[in-house]
Amino acid sequence: MPIAERGRSFAGGRPLETPFGVLYGTNITPDPDTGIGRWSEEAFRRALREGLDREGRHLYPVFPYEYYTRLTDEDIRALYAFVITREPVRAQNRPHELRPPFNIRALIGTWKMLYFERGAFQPDPARSTQWNRGAYLAGALGHCSACHTPRNFLGAERKDRLFSGGEAEGWHGPALNAASPSPVPWHAEQLFKYLRTGLDELHAIAAGPMEPVVRNLAQVPEEEVRALAVYVEALAGPPSAERRKRAEDALAQAGREPPGQGSSAELYAGACGVCHDQGREASSGGALHLALGTAVTIPTSANLLRITLEGIAPPEGQPGRAMPGFANVLTDGQVKELMAYIRERFGRAPAWTDVEAELAKIRGGNT
């Protein structure tokens, strides 16, 4: 649920950092002066379908109209009915802080001509009803590709690399297509469980920007989440022989690999191995064996660094798995050593080249 910095739901004010500057969420409560209280349903529909505000000005695409344009009339009507009946909050919108020339709103028109594809979702007649429902949820309401697809220098999705991995809030959104870096391929039942709970026995816990997504999906009807899981499973397609072999190797490593030797192994054993080498089934304190973790196989160290330094915690007052952060425990040198060791031992891949740069971003509080 969107929460304003002042703590009022839907009243705006939350910053969104982008490569072009900082944009602030706007007040979408039905306050007539500072919110959308004077917006008609038709004006609301035009914003979602065409990316235009009530006065006809272009909206910045951080408001995801490039996905909402696919919504059905019925869903747009339901969304309008919901937001227009929230508690009105009088809260002036905060001006965006964008670097020139990105602060020139009229230029968005050019961006739209280049990249914005208007039009409602069209079902694929060759696919099942469940798959089509999942495709609609992923492409419109959920806009999954926004985090899991790379973008070009103007912030537009690379359509030629759809679902091949992207970035969100300083985290890497792993590829969901055949290039998925998951050590063990996903199947629909695992995806359903993960999307509802954030946890699956053979995959990593939901963290970063994915955690609130899972929290929201826990409230969605089961059949909707199952449709989404069927669609996401289909994105990757059946695992190749090479992928199956990698999965077998990862599962074998998780099941019987002896402890490593040397100073790096000792550092790992003290900071990580005490929980992760038990495996989740060993005890209530066990955690996923890192041979099965996607964070060790993706092309960037960003996720593993954030998890290591910031930890994982459920929202305050809610149950969930937790991991302590080591930002105040490990030195930069120890963090780099740990990243190299984990990548080589569990990722079974060449060393990351971005550890120092990503570490500096996280230590400096920048995304």
mmCIF file of N, CA and C in Angstrom, residues 181-184 201-205 246 249-255 257 264-265 267-269 271-280 286-298 303-305 307-308 312 323 326 338-349 352:
data_model
loop_
_atom_site.group_PDB
_atom_site.id
_atom_site.type_symbol
_atom_site.label_atom_id
_atom_site.label_comp_id
_atom_site.label_asym_id
_atom_site.label_seq_id
_atom_site.Cartn_x
_atom_site.Cartn_y
_atom_site.Cartn_z
ATOM 1 N N PRO A 181 18.742 -17.497 -13.781
ATOM 2 C CA PRO A 181 19.954 -17.954 -13.097
ATOM 3 C C PRO A 181 19.668 -18.837 -11.893
ATOM 4 N N SER A 182 18.409 -19.176 -11.652
ATOM 5 C CA SER A 182 18.083 -20.003 -10.490
ATOM 6 C C SER A 182 18.803 -21.345 -10.585
ATOM 7 N N PRO A 183 19.566 -21.730 -9.557
ATOM 8 C CA PRO A 183 20.267 -23.020 -9.617
ATOM 9 C C PRO A 183 19.325 -24.200 -9.856
ATOM 10 N N VAL A 184 18.125 -24.129 -9.293
ATOM 11 C CA VAL A 184 17.121 -25.171 -9.507
ATOM 12 C C VAL A 184 15.956 -24.559 -10.275
ATOM 13 N N GLU A 201 11.230 -24.332 -0.486
ATOM 14 C CA GLU A 201 12.325 -25.130 0.065
ATOM 15 C C GLU A 201 13.599 -25.107 -0.762
ATOM 16 N N LEU A 202 13.479 -24.965 -2.096
ATOM 17 C CA LEU A 202 14.648 -25.071 -2.962
ATOM 18 C C LEU A 202 15.058 -23.728 -3.573
ATOM 19 N N HIS A 203 14.478 -22.637 -3.078
ATOM 20 C CA HIS A 203 14.793 -21.324 -3.637
ATOM 21 C C HIS A 203 14.927 -20.295 -2.521
ATOM 22 N N ALA A 204 15.563 -19.179 -2.867
ATOM 23 C CA ALA A 204 15.843 -18.160 -1.863
ATOM 24 C C ALA A 204 14.576 -17.431 -1.428
ATOM 25 N N ILE A 205 14.632 -16.876 -0.227
ATOM 26 C CA ILE A 205 13.527 -16.111 0.331
ATOM 27 C C ILE A 205 13.349 -14.798 -0.436
ATOM 28 N N ARG A 246 22.934 -28.675 -14.089
ATOM 29 C CA ARG A 246 23.332 -27.676 -13.096
ATOM 30 C C ARG A 246 22.513 -27.824 -11.820
ATOM 31 N N ASP A 249 23.800 -30.771 -9.845
ATOM 32 C CA ASP A 249 25.063 -30.434 -9.183
ATOM 33 C C ASP A 249 24.827 -29.549 -7.952
ATOM 34 N N ALA A 250 23.914 -28.579 -8.081
ATOM 35 C CA ALA A 250 23.626 -27.691 -6.958
ATOM 36 C C ALA A 250 23.003 -28.456 -5.802
ATOM 37 N N LEU A 251 22.061 -29.343 -6.107
ATOM 38 C CA LEU A 251 21.416 -30.134 -5.062
ATOM 39 C C LEU A 251 22.412 -31.074 -4.394
ATOM 40 N N ALA A 252 23.319 -31.626 -5.192
ATOM 41 C CA ALA A 252 24.340 -32.502 -4.623
ATOM 42 C C ALA A 252 25.276 -31.708 -3.712
ATOM 43 N N GLN A 253 25.663 -30.526 -4.145
ATOM 44 C CA GLN A 253 26.543 -29.689 -3.334
ATOM 45 C C GLN A 253 25.855 -29.307 -2.021
ATOM 46 N N ALA A 254 24.577 -29.005 -2.102
ATOM 47 C CA ALA A 254 23.829 -28.625 -0.901
ATOM 48 C C ALA A 254 23.673 -29.794 0.049
ATOM 49 N N GLY A 255 23.714 -31.019 -0.499
ATOM 50 C CA GLY A 255 23.452 -32.172 0.343
ATOM 51 C C GLY A 255 24.643 -32.779 1.032
ATOM 52 N N GLU A 257 28.420 -31.568 0.459
ATOM 53 C CA GLU A 257 29.753 -30.983 0.302
ATOM 54 C C GLU A 257 30.404 -30.728 1.659
ATOM 55 N N SER A 264 39.293 -17.693 4.254
ATOM 56 C CA SER A 264 38.001 -17.291 3.679
ATOM 57 C C SER A 264 36.902 -18.245 4.116
ATOM 58 N N ALA A 265 37.222 -19.532 4.187
ATOM 59 C CA ALA A 265 36.249 -20.522 4.638
ATOM 60 C C ALA A 265 35.886 -20.277 6.094
ATOM 61 N N LEU A 267 35.951 -17.353 7.614
ATOM 62 C CA LEU A 267 35.119 -16.151 7.629
ATOM 63 C C LEU A 267 33.688 -16.515 7.260
ATOM 64 N N TYR A 268 33.546 -17.325 6.224
ATOM 65 C CA TYR A 268 32.211 -17.769 5.811
ATOM 66 C C TYR A 268 31.550 -18.578 6.916
ATOM 67 N N ALA A 269 32.285 -19.498 7.523
ATOM 68 C CA ALA A 269 31.704 -20.365 8.551
ATOM 69 C C ALA A 269 31.164 -19.552 9.721
ATOM 70 N N ALA A 271 30.249 -16.223 9.707
ATOM 71 C CA ALA A 271 29.200 -15.259 9.364
ATOM 72 C C ALA A 271 27.979 -15.907 8.727
ATOM 73 N N CYS A 272 28.196 -16.987 7.964
ATOM 74 C CA CYS A 272 27.102 -17.537 7.145
ATOM 75 C C CYS A 272 26.821 -19.018 7.415
ATOM 76 N N GLY A 273 27.897 -19.809 7.482
ATOM 77 C CA GLY A 273 27.747 -21.256 7.518
ATOM 78 C C GLY A 273 26.961 -21.775 8.695
ATOM 79 N N VAL A 274 27.008 -21.078 9.819
ATOM 80 C CA VAL A 274 26.311 -21.543 11.015
ATOM 81 C C VAL A 274 24.823 -21.737 10.762
ATOM 82 N N CYS A 275 24.249 -20.966 9.842
ATOM 83 C CA CYS A 275 22.837 -21.139 9.475
ATOM 84 C C CYS A 275 22.673 -21.820 8.117
ATOM 85 N N HIS A 276 23.420 -21.337 7.109
ATOM 86 C CA HIS A 276 23.183 -21.797 5.740
ATOM 87 C C HIS A 276 23.689 -23.207 5.478
ATOM 88 N N ASP A 277 24.663 -23.681 6.228
ATOM 89 C CA ASP A 277 25.141 -25.036 5.995
ATOM 90 C C ASP A 277 24.243 -26.087 6.634
ATOM 91 N N GLN A 278 23.301 -25.638 7.502
ATOM 92 C CA GLN A 278 22.342 -26.581 8.076
ATOM 93 C C GLN A 278 21.277 -26.958 7.056
ATOM 94 N N GLY A 279 20.927 -25.989 6.199
ATOM 95 C CA GLY A 279 19.788 -26.182 5.325
ATOM 96 C C GLY A 279 18.506 -25.859 6.073
ATOM 97 N N ARG A 280 17.465 -25.537 5.350
ATOM 98 C CA ARG A 280 16.216 -25.106 5.997
ATOM 99 C C ARG A 280 15.540 -26.214 6.801
ATOM 100 N N GLY A 286 17.642 -23.002 10.626
ATOM 101 C CA GLY A 286 18.330 -23.278 9.376
ATOM 102 C C GLY A 286 17.936 -22.312 8.281
ATOM 103 N N ALA A 287 18.814 -22.179 7.285
ATOM 104 C CA ALA A 287 18.569 -21.292 6.155
ATOM 105 C C ALA A 287 18.949 -22.013 4.872
ATOM 106 N N LEU A 288 18.536 -21.460 3.745
ATOM 107 C CA LEU A 288 18.795 -22.092 2.458
ATOM 108 C C LEU A 288 20.289 -22.286 2.235
ATOM 109 N N HIS A 289 20.661 -23.469 1.775
ATOM 110 C CA HIS A 289 22.059 -23.692 1.417
ATOM 111 C C HIS A 289 22.391 -22.785 0.235
ATOM 112 N N LEU A 290 23.532 -22.130 0.287
ATOM 113 C CA LEU A 290 23.839 -21.122 -0.717
ATOM 114 C C LEU A 290 24.071 -21.696 -2.110
ATOM 115 N N ALA A 291 24.280 -22.982 -2.222
ATOM 116 C CA ALA A 291 24.386 -23.592 -3.551
ATOM 117 C C ALA A 291 23.060 -23.495 -4.300
ATOM 118 N N LEU A 292 21.971 -23.220 -3.575
ATOM 119 C CA LEU A 292 20.644 -23.131 -4.188
ATOM 120 C C LEU A 292 20.173 -21.688 -4.318
ATOM 121 N N GLY A 293 21.005 -20.736 -3.921
ATOM 122 C CA GLY A 293 20.598 -19.340 -3.905
ATOM 123 C C GLY A 293 20.854 -18.616 -5.218
ATOM 124 N N THR A 294 19.849 -17.920 -5.717
ATOM 125 C CA THR A 294 19.990 -17.167 -6.957
ATOM 126 C C THR A 294 20.946 -15.988 -6.808
ATOM 127 N N ALA A 295 21.028 -15.413 -5.617
ATOM 128 C CA ALA A 295 21.890 -14.246 -5.413
ATOM 129 C C ALA A 295 23.358 -14.544 -5.702
ATOM 130 N N VAL A 296 23.750 -15.807 -5.665
ATOM 131 C CA VAL A 296 25.156 -16.146 -5.920
ATOM 132 C C VAL A 296 25.420 -16.437 -7.388
ATOM 133 N N THR A 297 24.358 -16.539 -8.208
ATOM 134 C CA THR A 297 24.548 -16.902 -9.616
ATOM 135 C C THR A 297 24.212 -15.774 -10.585
ATOM 136 N N ILE A 298 23.560 -14.710 -10.107
ATOM 137 C CA ILE A 298 23.206 -13.601 -11.006
ATOM 138 C C ILE A 298 24.464 -12.841 -11.434
ATOM 139 N N ASN A 303 22.714 -7.976 -5.094
ATOM 140 C CA ASN A 303 21.742 -8.602 -4.190
ATOM 141 C C ASN A 303 22.413 -9.259 -2.996
ATOM 142 N N LEU A 304 23.470 -10.021 -3.249
ATOM 143 C CA LEU A 304 24.152 -10.700 -2.150
ATOM 144 C C LEU A 304 24.767 -9.692 -1.189
ATOM 145 N N LEU A 305 25.299 -8.601 -1.718
ATOM 146 C CA LEU A 305 25.854 -7.562 -0.853
ATOM 147 C C LEU A 305 24.774 -6.945 0.019
ATOM 148 N N ILE A 307 21.867 -8.201 0.921
ATOM 149 C CA ILE A 307 21.386 -9.176 1.897
ATOM 150 C C ILE A 307 22.399 -9.333 3.026
ATOM 151 N N THR A 308 23.676 -9.410 2.678
ATOM 152 C CA THR A 308 24.718 -9.586 3.688
ATOM 153 C C THR A 308 24.810 -8.385 4.625
ATOM 154 N N ILE A 312 17.681 -9.403 6.283
ATOM 155 C CA ILE A 312 16.298 -9.574 5.841
ATOM 156 C C ILE A 312 15.420 -9.597 7.082
ATOM 157 N N MET A 323 17.080 -12.550 8.840
ATOM 158 C CA MET A 323 18.530 -12.746 8.808
ATOM 159 C C MET A 323 19.173 -11.459 9.273
ATOM 160 N N PHE A 326 25.135 -7.545 8.473
ATOM 161 C CA PHE A 326 26.506 -7.521 8.975
ATOM 162 C C PHE A 326 27.225 -6.213 8.640
ATOM 163 N N LEU A 338 34.493 -12.303 1.435
ATOM 164 C CA LEU A 338 33.337 -13.183 1.547
ATOM 165 C C LEU A 338 32.619 -13.317 0.205
ATOM 166 N N MET A 339 32.471 -12.195 -0.523
ATOM 167 C CA MET A 339 31.821 -12.248 -1.827
ATOM 168 C C MET A 339 32.588 -13.142 -2.800
ATOM 169 N N ALA A 340 33.897 -13.008 -2.790
ATOM 170 C CA ALA A 340 34.721 -13.815 -3.694
ATOM 171 C C ALA A 340 34.605 -15.299 -3.366
ATOM 172 N N TYR A 341 34.614 -15.601 -2.071
ATOM 173 C CA TYR A 341 34.539 -16.998 -1.651
ATOM 174 C C TYR A 341 33.190 -17.616 -2.005
ATOM 175 N N ILE A 342 32.108 -16.916 -1.699
ATOM 176 C CA ILE A 342 30.768 -17.444 -1.957
ATOM 177 C C ILE A 342 30.517 -17.600 -3.455
ATOM 178 N N ARG A 343 30.962 -16.621 -4.218
ATOM 179 C CA ARG A 343 30.768 -16.682 -5.678
ATOM 180 C C ARG A 343 31.491 -17.885 -6.282
ATOM 181 N N GLU A 344 32.712 -18.117 -5.839
ATOM 182 C CA GLU A 344 33.490 -19.223 -6.400
ATOM 183 C C GLU A 344 32.964 -20.572 -5.925
ATOM 184 N N ARG A 345 32.710 -20.670 -4.617
ATOM 185 C CA ARG A 345 32.332 -21.969 -4.065
ATOM 186 C C ARG A 345 30.912 -22.377 -4.401
ATOM 187 N N PHE A 346 29.969 -21.438 -4.258
ATOM 188 C CA PHE A 346 28.569 -21.786 -4.429
ATOM 189 C C PHE A 346 27.996 -21.344 -5.778
ATOM 190 N N GLY A 347 28.494 -20.224 -6.298
ATOM 191 C CA GLY A 347 28.028 -19.771 -7.600
ATOM 192 C C GLY A 347 28.674 -20.504 -8.739
ATOM 193 N N ARG A 348 29.840 -21.087 -8.458
ATOM 194 C CA ARG A 348 30.589 -21.842 -9.471
ATOM 195 C C ARG A 348 30.721 -21.023 -10.754
ATOM 196 N N ALA A 349 31.100 -19.751 -10.570
ATOM 197 C CA ALA A 349 31.161 -18.812 -11.693
ATOM 198 C C ALA A 349 32.347 -17.873 -11.508
ATOM 199 N N TRP A 352 32.864 -11.754 -9.512
ATOM 200 C CA TRP A 352 32.196 -10.511 -9.887
ATOM 201 C C TRP A 352 33.229 -9.394 -10.017
#
